[in-house]
Coordinates of C-alpha atoms in Angstrom, one line a residue:
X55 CA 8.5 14.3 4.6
X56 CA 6.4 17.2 3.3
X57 CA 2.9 16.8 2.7
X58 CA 1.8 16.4 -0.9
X59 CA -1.5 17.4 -2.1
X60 CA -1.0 15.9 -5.6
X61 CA -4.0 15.8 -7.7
X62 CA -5.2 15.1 -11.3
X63 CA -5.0 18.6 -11.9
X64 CA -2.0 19.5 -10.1
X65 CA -0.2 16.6 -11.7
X66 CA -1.4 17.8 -15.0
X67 CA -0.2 21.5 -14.5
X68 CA 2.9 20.0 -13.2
X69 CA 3.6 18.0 -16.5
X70 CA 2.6 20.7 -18.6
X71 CA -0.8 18.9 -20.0
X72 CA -4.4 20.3 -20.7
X73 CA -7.5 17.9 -19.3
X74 CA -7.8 16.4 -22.8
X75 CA -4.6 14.9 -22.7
X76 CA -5.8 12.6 -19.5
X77 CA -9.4 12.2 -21.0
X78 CA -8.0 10.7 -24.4
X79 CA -5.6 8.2 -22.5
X80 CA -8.8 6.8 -20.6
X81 CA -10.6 6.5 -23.6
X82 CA -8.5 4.6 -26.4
X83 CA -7.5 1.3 -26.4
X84 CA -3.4 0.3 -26.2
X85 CA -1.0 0.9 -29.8
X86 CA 2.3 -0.4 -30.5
X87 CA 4.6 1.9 -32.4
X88 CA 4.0 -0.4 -34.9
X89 CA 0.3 0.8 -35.0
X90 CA 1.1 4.1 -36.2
X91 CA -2.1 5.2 -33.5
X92 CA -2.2 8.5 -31.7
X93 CA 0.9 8.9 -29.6
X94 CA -1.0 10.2 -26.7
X95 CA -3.0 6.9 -26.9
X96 CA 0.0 4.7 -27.3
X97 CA 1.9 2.6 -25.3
X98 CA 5.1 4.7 -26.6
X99 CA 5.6 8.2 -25.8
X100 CA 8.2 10.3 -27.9
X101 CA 10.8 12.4 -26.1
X102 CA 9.9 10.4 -22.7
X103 CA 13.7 8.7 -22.6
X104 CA 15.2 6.7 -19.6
X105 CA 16.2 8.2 -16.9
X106 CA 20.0 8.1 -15.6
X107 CA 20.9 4.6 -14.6
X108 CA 24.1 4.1 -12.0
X109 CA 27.3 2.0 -13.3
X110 CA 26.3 -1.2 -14.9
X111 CA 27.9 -4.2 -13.9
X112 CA 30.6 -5.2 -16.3
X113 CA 29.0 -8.6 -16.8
X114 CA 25.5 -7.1 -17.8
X115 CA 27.1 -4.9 -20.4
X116 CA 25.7 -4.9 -24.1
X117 CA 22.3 -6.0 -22.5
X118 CA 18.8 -4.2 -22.8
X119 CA 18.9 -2.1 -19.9
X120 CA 15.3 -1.4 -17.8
X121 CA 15.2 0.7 -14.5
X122 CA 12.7 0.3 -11.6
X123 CA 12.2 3.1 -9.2
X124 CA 11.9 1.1 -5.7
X125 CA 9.4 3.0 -3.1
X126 CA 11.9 0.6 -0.4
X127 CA 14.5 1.4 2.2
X128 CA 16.3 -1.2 4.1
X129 CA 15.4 -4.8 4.4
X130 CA 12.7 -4.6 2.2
X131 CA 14.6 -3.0 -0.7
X132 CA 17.5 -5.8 0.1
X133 CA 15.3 -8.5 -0.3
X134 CA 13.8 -6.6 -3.7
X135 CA 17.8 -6.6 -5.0
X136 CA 18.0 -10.2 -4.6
X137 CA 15.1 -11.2 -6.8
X138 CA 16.5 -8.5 -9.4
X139 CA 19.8 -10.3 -8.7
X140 CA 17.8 -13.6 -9.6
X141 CA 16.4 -12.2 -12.9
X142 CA 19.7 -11.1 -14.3
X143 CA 21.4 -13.9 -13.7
X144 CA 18.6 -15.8 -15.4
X145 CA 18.7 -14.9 -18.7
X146 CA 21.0 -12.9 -20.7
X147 CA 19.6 -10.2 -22.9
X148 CA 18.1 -7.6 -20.4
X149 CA 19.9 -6.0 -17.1
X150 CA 16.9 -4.6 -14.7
X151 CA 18.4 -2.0 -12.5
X152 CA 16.6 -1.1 -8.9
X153 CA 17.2 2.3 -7.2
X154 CA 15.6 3.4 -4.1
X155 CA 13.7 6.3 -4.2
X156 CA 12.4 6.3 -0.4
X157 CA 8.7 5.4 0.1
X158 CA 6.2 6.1 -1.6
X159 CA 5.6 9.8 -1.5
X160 CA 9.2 9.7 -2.5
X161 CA 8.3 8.2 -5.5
X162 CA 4.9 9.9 -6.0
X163 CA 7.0 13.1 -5.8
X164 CA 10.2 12.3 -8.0
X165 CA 8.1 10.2 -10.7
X166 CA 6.0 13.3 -11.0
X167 CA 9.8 16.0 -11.1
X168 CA 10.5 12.9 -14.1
X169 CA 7.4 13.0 -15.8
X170 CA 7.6 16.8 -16.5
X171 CA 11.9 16.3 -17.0
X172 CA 10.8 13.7 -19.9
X173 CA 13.2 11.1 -18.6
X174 CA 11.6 8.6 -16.9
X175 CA 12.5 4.7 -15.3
X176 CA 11.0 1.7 -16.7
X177 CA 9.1 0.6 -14.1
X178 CA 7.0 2.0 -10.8
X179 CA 5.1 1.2 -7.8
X180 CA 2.6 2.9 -6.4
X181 CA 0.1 1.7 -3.5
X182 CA -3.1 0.8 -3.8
X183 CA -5.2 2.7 -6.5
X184 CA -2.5 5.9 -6.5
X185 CA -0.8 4.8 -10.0
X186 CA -4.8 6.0 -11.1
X187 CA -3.3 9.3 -10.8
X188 CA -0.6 8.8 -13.1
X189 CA -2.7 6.8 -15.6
X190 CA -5.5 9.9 -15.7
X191 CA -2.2 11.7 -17.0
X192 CA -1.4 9.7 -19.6
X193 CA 2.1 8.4 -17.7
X194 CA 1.0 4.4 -18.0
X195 CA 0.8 1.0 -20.8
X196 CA -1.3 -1.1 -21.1
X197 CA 0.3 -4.5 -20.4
X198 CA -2.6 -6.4 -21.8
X199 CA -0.8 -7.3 -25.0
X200 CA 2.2 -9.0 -23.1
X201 CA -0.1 -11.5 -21.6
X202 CA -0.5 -15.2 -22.7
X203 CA -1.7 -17.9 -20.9
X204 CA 1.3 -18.1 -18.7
X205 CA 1.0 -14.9 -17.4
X206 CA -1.9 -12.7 -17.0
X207 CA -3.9 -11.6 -14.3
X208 CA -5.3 -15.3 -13.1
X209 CA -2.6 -16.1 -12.0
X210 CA -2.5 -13.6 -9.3
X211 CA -4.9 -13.9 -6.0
X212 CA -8.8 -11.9 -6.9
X213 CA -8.7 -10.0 -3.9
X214 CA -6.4 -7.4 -5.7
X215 CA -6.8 -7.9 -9.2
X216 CA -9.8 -5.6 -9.3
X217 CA -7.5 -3.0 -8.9
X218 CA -5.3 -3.2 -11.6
X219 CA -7.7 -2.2 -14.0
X220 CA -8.9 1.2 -15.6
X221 CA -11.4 1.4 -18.6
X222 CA -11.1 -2.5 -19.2
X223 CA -7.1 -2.4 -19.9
X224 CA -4.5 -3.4 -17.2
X225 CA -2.2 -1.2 -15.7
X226 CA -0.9 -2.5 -12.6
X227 CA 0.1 -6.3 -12.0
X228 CA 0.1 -7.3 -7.9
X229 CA 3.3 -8.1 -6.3
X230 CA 3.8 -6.1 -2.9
X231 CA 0.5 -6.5 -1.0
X232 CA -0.9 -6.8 1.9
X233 CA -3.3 -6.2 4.7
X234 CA -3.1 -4.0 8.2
X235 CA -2.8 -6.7 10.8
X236 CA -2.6 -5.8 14.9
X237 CA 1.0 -6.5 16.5
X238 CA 0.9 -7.4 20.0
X239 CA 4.1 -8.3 22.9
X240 CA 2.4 -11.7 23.2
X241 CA 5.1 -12.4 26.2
X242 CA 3.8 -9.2 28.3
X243 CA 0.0 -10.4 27.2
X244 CA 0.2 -14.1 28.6
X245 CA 2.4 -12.7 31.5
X246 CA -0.6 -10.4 32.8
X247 CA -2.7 -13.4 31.8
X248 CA -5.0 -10.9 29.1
X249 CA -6.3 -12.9 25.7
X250 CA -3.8 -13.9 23.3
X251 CA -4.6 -15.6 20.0
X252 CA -7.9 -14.2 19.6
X253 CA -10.1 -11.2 17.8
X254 CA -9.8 -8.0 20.0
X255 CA -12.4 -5.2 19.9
X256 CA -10.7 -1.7 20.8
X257 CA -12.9 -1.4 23.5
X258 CA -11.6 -4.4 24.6
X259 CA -7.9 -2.9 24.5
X260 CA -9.4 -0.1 26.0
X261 CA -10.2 -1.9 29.0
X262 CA -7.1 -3.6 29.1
X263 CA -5.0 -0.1 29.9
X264 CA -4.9 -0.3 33.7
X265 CA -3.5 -3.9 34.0
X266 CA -0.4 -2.8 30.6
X267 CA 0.2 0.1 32.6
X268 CA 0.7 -2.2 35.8
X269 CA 4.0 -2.7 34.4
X270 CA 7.0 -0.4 33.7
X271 CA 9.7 0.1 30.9
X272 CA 12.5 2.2 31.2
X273 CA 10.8 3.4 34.4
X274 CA 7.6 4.7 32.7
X275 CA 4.1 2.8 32.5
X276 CA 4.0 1.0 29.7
X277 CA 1.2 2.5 26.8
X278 CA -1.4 -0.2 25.6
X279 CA -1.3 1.0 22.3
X280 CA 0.6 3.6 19.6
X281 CA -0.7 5.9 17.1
X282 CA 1.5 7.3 14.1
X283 CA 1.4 10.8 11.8
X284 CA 0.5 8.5 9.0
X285 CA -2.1 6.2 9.7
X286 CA -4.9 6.6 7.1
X287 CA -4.6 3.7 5.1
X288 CA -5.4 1.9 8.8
X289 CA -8.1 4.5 9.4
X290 CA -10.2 2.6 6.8
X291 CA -10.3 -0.4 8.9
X292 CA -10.9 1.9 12.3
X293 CA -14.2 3.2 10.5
X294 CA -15.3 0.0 8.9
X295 CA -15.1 -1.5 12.6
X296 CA -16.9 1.3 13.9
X297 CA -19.9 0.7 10.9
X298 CA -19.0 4.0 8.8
X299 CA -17.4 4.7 5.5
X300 CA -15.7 7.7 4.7
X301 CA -16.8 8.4 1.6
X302 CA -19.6 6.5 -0.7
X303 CA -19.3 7.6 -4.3
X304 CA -19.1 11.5 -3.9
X305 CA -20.6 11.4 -1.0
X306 CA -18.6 12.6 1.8
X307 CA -18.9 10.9 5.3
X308 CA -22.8 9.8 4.8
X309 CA -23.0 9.3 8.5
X310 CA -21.0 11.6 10.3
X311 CA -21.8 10.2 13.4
X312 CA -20.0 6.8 13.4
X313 CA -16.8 9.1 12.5
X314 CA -17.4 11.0 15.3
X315 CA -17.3 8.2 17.5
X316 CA -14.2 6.8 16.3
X317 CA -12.5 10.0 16.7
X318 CA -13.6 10.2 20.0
X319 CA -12.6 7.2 21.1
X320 CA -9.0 7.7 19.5
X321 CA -8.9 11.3 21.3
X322 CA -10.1 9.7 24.4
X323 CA -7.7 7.2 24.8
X324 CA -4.9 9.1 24.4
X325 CA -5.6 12.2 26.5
X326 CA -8.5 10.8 28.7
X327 CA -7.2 7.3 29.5
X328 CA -3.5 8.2 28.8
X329 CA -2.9 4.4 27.8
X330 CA -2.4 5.1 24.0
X331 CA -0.2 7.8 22.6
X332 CA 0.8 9.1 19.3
X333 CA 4.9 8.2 18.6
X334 CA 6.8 9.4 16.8
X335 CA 8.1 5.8 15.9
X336 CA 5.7 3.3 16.9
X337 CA 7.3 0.3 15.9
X338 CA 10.8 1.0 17.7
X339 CA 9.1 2.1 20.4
X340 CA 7.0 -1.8 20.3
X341 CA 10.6 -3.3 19.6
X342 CA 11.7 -2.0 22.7
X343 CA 9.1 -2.5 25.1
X344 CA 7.7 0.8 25.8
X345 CA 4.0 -0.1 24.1
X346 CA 1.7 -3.5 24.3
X347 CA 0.3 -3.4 20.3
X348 CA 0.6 -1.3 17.5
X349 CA -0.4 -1.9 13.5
X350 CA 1.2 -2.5 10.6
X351 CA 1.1 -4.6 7.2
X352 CA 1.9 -7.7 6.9
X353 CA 5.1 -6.4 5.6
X354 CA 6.3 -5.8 8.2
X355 CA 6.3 -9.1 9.6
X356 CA 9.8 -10.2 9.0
X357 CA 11.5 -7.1 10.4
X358 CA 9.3 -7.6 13.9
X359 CA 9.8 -10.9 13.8
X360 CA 13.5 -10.8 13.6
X361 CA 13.9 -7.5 15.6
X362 CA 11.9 -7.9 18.9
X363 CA 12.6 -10.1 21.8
X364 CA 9.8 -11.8 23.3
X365 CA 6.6 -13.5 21.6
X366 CA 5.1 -11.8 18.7
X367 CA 1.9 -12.1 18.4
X368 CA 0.1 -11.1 15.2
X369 CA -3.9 -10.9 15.0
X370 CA -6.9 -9.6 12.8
X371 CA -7.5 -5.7 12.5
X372 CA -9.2 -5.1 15.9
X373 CA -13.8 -4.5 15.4
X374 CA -15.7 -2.9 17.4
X375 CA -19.6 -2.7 16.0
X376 CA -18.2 -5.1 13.2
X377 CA -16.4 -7.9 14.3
X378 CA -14.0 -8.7 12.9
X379 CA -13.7 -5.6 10.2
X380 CA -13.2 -5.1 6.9
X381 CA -10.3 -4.4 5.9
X382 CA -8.1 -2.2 3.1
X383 CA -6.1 -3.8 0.6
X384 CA -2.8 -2.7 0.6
X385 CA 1.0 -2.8 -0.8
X386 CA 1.3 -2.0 -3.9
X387 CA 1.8 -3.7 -7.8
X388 CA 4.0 -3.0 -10.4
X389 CA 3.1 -0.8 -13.6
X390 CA 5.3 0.1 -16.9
X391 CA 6.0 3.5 -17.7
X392 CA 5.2 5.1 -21.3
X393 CA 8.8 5.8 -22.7
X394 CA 9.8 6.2 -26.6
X395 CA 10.9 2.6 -26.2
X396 CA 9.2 -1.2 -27.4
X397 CA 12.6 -2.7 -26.6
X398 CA 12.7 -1.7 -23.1
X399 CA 8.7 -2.0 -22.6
X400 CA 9.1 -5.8 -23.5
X401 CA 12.1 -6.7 -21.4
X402 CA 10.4 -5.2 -18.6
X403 CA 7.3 -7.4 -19.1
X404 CA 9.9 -10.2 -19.0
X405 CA 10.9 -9.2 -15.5
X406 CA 7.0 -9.3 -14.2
X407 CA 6.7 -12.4 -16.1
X408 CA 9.9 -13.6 -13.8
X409 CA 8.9 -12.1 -10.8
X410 CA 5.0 -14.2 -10.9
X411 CA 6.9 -17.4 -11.1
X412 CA 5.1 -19.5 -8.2
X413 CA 9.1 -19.9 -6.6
X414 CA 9.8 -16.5 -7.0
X415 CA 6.7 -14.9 -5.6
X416 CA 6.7 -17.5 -3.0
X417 CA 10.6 -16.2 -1.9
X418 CA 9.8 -12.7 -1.9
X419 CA 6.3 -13.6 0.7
X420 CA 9.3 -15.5 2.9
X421 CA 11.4 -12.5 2.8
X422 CA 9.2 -9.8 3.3
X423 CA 6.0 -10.8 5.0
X424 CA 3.9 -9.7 2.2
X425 CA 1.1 -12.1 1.2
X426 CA 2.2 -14.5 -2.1
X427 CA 0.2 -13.0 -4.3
X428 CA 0.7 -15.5 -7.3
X429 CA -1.5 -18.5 -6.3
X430 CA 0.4 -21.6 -7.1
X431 CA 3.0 -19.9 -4.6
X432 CA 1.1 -20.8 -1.7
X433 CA 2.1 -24.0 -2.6
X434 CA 5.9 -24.0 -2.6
X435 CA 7.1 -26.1 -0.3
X436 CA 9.3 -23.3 1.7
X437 CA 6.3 -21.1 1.9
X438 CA 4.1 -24.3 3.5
X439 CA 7.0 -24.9 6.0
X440 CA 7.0 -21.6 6.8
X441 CA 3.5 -21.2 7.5
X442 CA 4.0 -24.9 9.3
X443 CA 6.6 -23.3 11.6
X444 CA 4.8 -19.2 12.3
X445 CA 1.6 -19.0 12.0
X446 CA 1.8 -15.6 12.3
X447 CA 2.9 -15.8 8.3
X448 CA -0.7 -17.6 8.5
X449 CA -2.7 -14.6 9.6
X450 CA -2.9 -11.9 6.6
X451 CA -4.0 -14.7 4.4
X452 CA -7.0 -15.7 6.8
X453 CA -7.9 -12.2 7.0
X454 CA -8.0 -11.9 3.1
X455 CA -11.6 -12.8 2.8
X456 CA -12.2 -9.3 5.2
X457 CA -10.2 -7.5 2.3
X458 CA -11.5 -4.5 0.2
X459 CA -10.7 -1.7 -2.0
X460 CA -10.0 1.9 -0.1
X461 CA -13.2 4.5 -0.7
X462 CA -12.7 6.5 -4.1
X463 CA -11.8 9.6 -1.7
X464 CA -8.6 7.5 -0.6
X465 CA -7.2 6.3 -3.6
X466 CA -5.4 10.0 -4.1
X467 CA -2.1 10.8 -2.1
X468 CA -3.6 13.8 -0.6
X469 CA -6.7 12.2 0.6
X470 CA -4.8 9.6 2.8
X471 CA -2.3 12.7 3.9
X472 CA -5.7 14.8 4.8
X473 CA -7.1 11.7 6.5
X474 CA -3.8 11.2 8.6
X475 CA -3.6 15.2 9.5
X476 CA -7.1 14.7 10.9
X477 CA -6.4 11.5 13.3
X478 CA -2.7 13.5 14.1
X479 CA -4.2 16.5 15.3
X480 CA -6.3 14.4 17.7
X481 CA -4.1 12.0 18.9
X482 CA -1.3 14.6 18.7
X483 CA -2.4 17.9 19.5
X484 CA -5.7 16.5 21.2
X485 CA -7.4 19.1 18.5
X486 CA -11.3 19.7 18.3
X487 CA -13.5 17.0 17.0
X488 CA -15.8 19.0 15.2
X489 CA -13.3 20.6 13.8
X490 CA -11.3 18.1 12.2
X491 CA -14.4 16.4 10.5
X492 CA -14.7 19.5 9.0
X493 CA -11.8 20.0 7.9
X494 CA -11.3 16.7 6.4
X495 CA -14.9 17.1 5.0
X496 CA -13.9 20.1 3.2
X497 CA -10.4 18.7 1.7
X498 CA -12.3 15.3 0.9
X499 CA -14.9 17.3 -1.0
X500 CA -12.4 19.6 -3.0
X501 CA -9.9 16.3 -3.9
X502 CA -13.5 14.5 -5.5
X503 CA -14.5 17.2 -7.0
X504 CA -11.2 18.5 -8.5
X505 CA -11.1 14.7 -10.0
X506 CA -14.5 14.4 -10.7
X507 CA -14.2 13.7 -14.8
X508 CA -11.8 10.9 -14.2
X509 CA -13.4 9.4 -11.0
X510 CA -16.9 9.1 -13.4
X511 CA -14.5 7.8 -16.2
X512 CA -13.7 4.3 -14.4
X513 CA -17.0 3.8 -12.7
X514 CA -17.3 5.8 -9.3
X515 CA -20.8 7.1 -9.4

């Protein structure tokens, strides 16, 4: 995966638009084509047609046909086909179509190649407060005028619709999110007789090193604990334990201090203590016995609790100064992409509509690990003996109350890549400390400024 660097004006060069173009979209309210309002106001967009769906099932055919660019691969993205399966056997005037794109800087990268191509899908995902990037280029609708009572944004839980919003319109409805929680072998832990079931500090984990290394897999030690290339989204949690923030406003690292002691103690560990490592694939490397913990969001839940072979245990982000942390909100919601087309604009709002049923949102939480986002789906019966029968499931909803919204500074794809280069290089290449805050300093400070207008346009001050 190449690195992106997207921002508002990047994006905007890329699709051929001048800064205006982005200002007016955040400052007029939602049209209909029946409005007659300016186009670059709109929920329609002329010239913006579908992008190239794949062979439509024979028994779909003469249907309204929407297509949703899915930031999944595997069991994930299965477990996304059924519930589109679901919808279209439902009803019988729309056929939604899902097509993996990858991940998410998949999608960040071909949405923007469709965007400036003028043929587009229906429907995208983005993660946390990235789709802001696309709605400071004009690329969103509003969905606001597809609500009723049925279906709007109470039904969803208020830890994430907060960030749905930009310049009092909705953009974004919740449906993939989540939380970092900490994975441990919960076998190897109640073997070696260490704390299970409990709040860890990552001194604590620290300490723990020489008794995990005691024992061996595939004739090596094996590691406490196993950094990635990509971690920034959990890097917000690593600072918030550690009492700093990584941006407030356009402030850049207020107090650079508490980040140097987190990177410290990440560069120690590794190539001090030698009991945590940076792998190159963390979770097959926990599925097979070679490390003691890892992280990962609570969508990943189902795949490590189906792939791994002893005792999982899941547990809260890890504190340190705070205990426990705050900590990001994650996953991602759905948005609907400006197109020349009402039709396919409302039959998409009829798939979100299906897809915040209580039963529905409750299946998708059972099959992925995700947390149910729709309230009443807590409540499903499946979902209650679920949480009866793992309480694992149980654990990203406790941590819930510790959930916030990512700094300003993170909400752009090249902020979280700048923040993972900077924890890679230490972990990785045991690089300077110094260095690498100033590095990151310097990119954070170019990617606020570069967005600046926008960023002051929905509130950050």
């Amino acid at each position: 995966m190449h690195n992106l660097t997207l921002t508002r004006r990047h994006l905007l060069s890329a699709l051929g638009l001048g800064t205006g173009a982005a200002a007016l979209a955040a400052c007029t309210g939602p049209v209909s084509a029946s409005d007659g309002g300016s186009e670059a106001a709109g929920n329609l967009r002329s010239g913006f047609s579908q992008a190239a769906l794949g062979e439509i099932p024979s028994e779909y055919a003469g249907r309204t046909n929407i297509l949703f660019w899915a930031p999944w691969t595997g069991g994930l993205f299965e477990a996304m086909s059924e519930q589109f399966a679901m919808f279209n056997e439902a009803q019988s005037d729309i056929y939604a179509a899902i097509e993996s794109v990858g991940g998410y800087a998949d999608l960040n990268t071909a949405f923007t190649a469709a965007l400036q191509a003028r043929a587009v899908p229906d429907m995208v995902c983005f993660p946390e407060m990235q789709w802001l990037q696309f709605y400071f280029a004009g690329a969103l609708a509003p969905l606001d005028p597809h609500f009723d009572d049925e279906w709007n944004l109470d039904v969803y839980l208020e830890n994430f619709t907060e960030e749905s919003k930009a310049e009092d319109q909705t953009f974004v409805v919740p449906f993939a999110r989540s939380t970092p929680l900490f994975y441990y072998n919960k076998t190897l832990f109640n073997d070696l007789g260490l704390p299970v079931d409990t709040q860890y500090t990552w001194s604590q984990l620290r300490e723990l090193g020489s008794e995990i290394s005691s024992v061996s897999s595939a004739g090596q030690p094996i590691k406490t604990f196993a950094y990635s290339s990509g971690d920034a989204w959990f890097a917000n949690s690593w600072l918030w334990a550690f009492d700093g923030v990584w941006s407030d406003g356009f402030d850049v690292m207020p107090d650079e201090e508490k980040v140097r002691e987190l990177m410290t103690f990440a560069n120690e560990w590794v190539h001090v203590d030698g009991n945590a490592y940076m792998a190159q694939a963390a979770h097959t490397d926990f599925q097979t016995g070679l490390v003691a913990a890892v992280h990962g969001s609570t969508a990943s839940m189902r795949g490590l609790t189906e792939a791994v072979d002893f005792e999982l245990g899941a547990a809260f982000m890890p504190g340190e100064v705070n205990q426990p942390p705050t900590v990001p909100t994650g996953g991602s919601g759905f948005s609907m992409v400006r197109s020349e087309s009402q039709e396919r604009q409302d039959a998409t709002a009829e798939l979100l509509r299906f897809l915040a049923r209580p039963e529905v949102s409750g299946k998708w939480h059972i099959d992925s690990g995700y947390v149910p986002i729709v309230k009443a789906a807590q409540d499903e019966p499946e979902v209650q003996e679920l949480h009866a029968s793992d309480p694992n499931f149980t654990v990203a909803i406790q941590q819930l109350e510790n959930a916030q919204t990512v700094a300003p500074v993170n909400w752009f794809n090249s902020g979280t890549a700048s923040l993972s280069e900077a924890f890679a290089r230490l972990t990785g290449d045991n690089g300077d400390i110094q260095e690498s805050i100033d590095t990151l300093r310097g990119e954070y400070e170019s990617l606020l400024e570069d967005n600046r207008e926008d960023l002051e346009a929905v509130g950050v001050q």
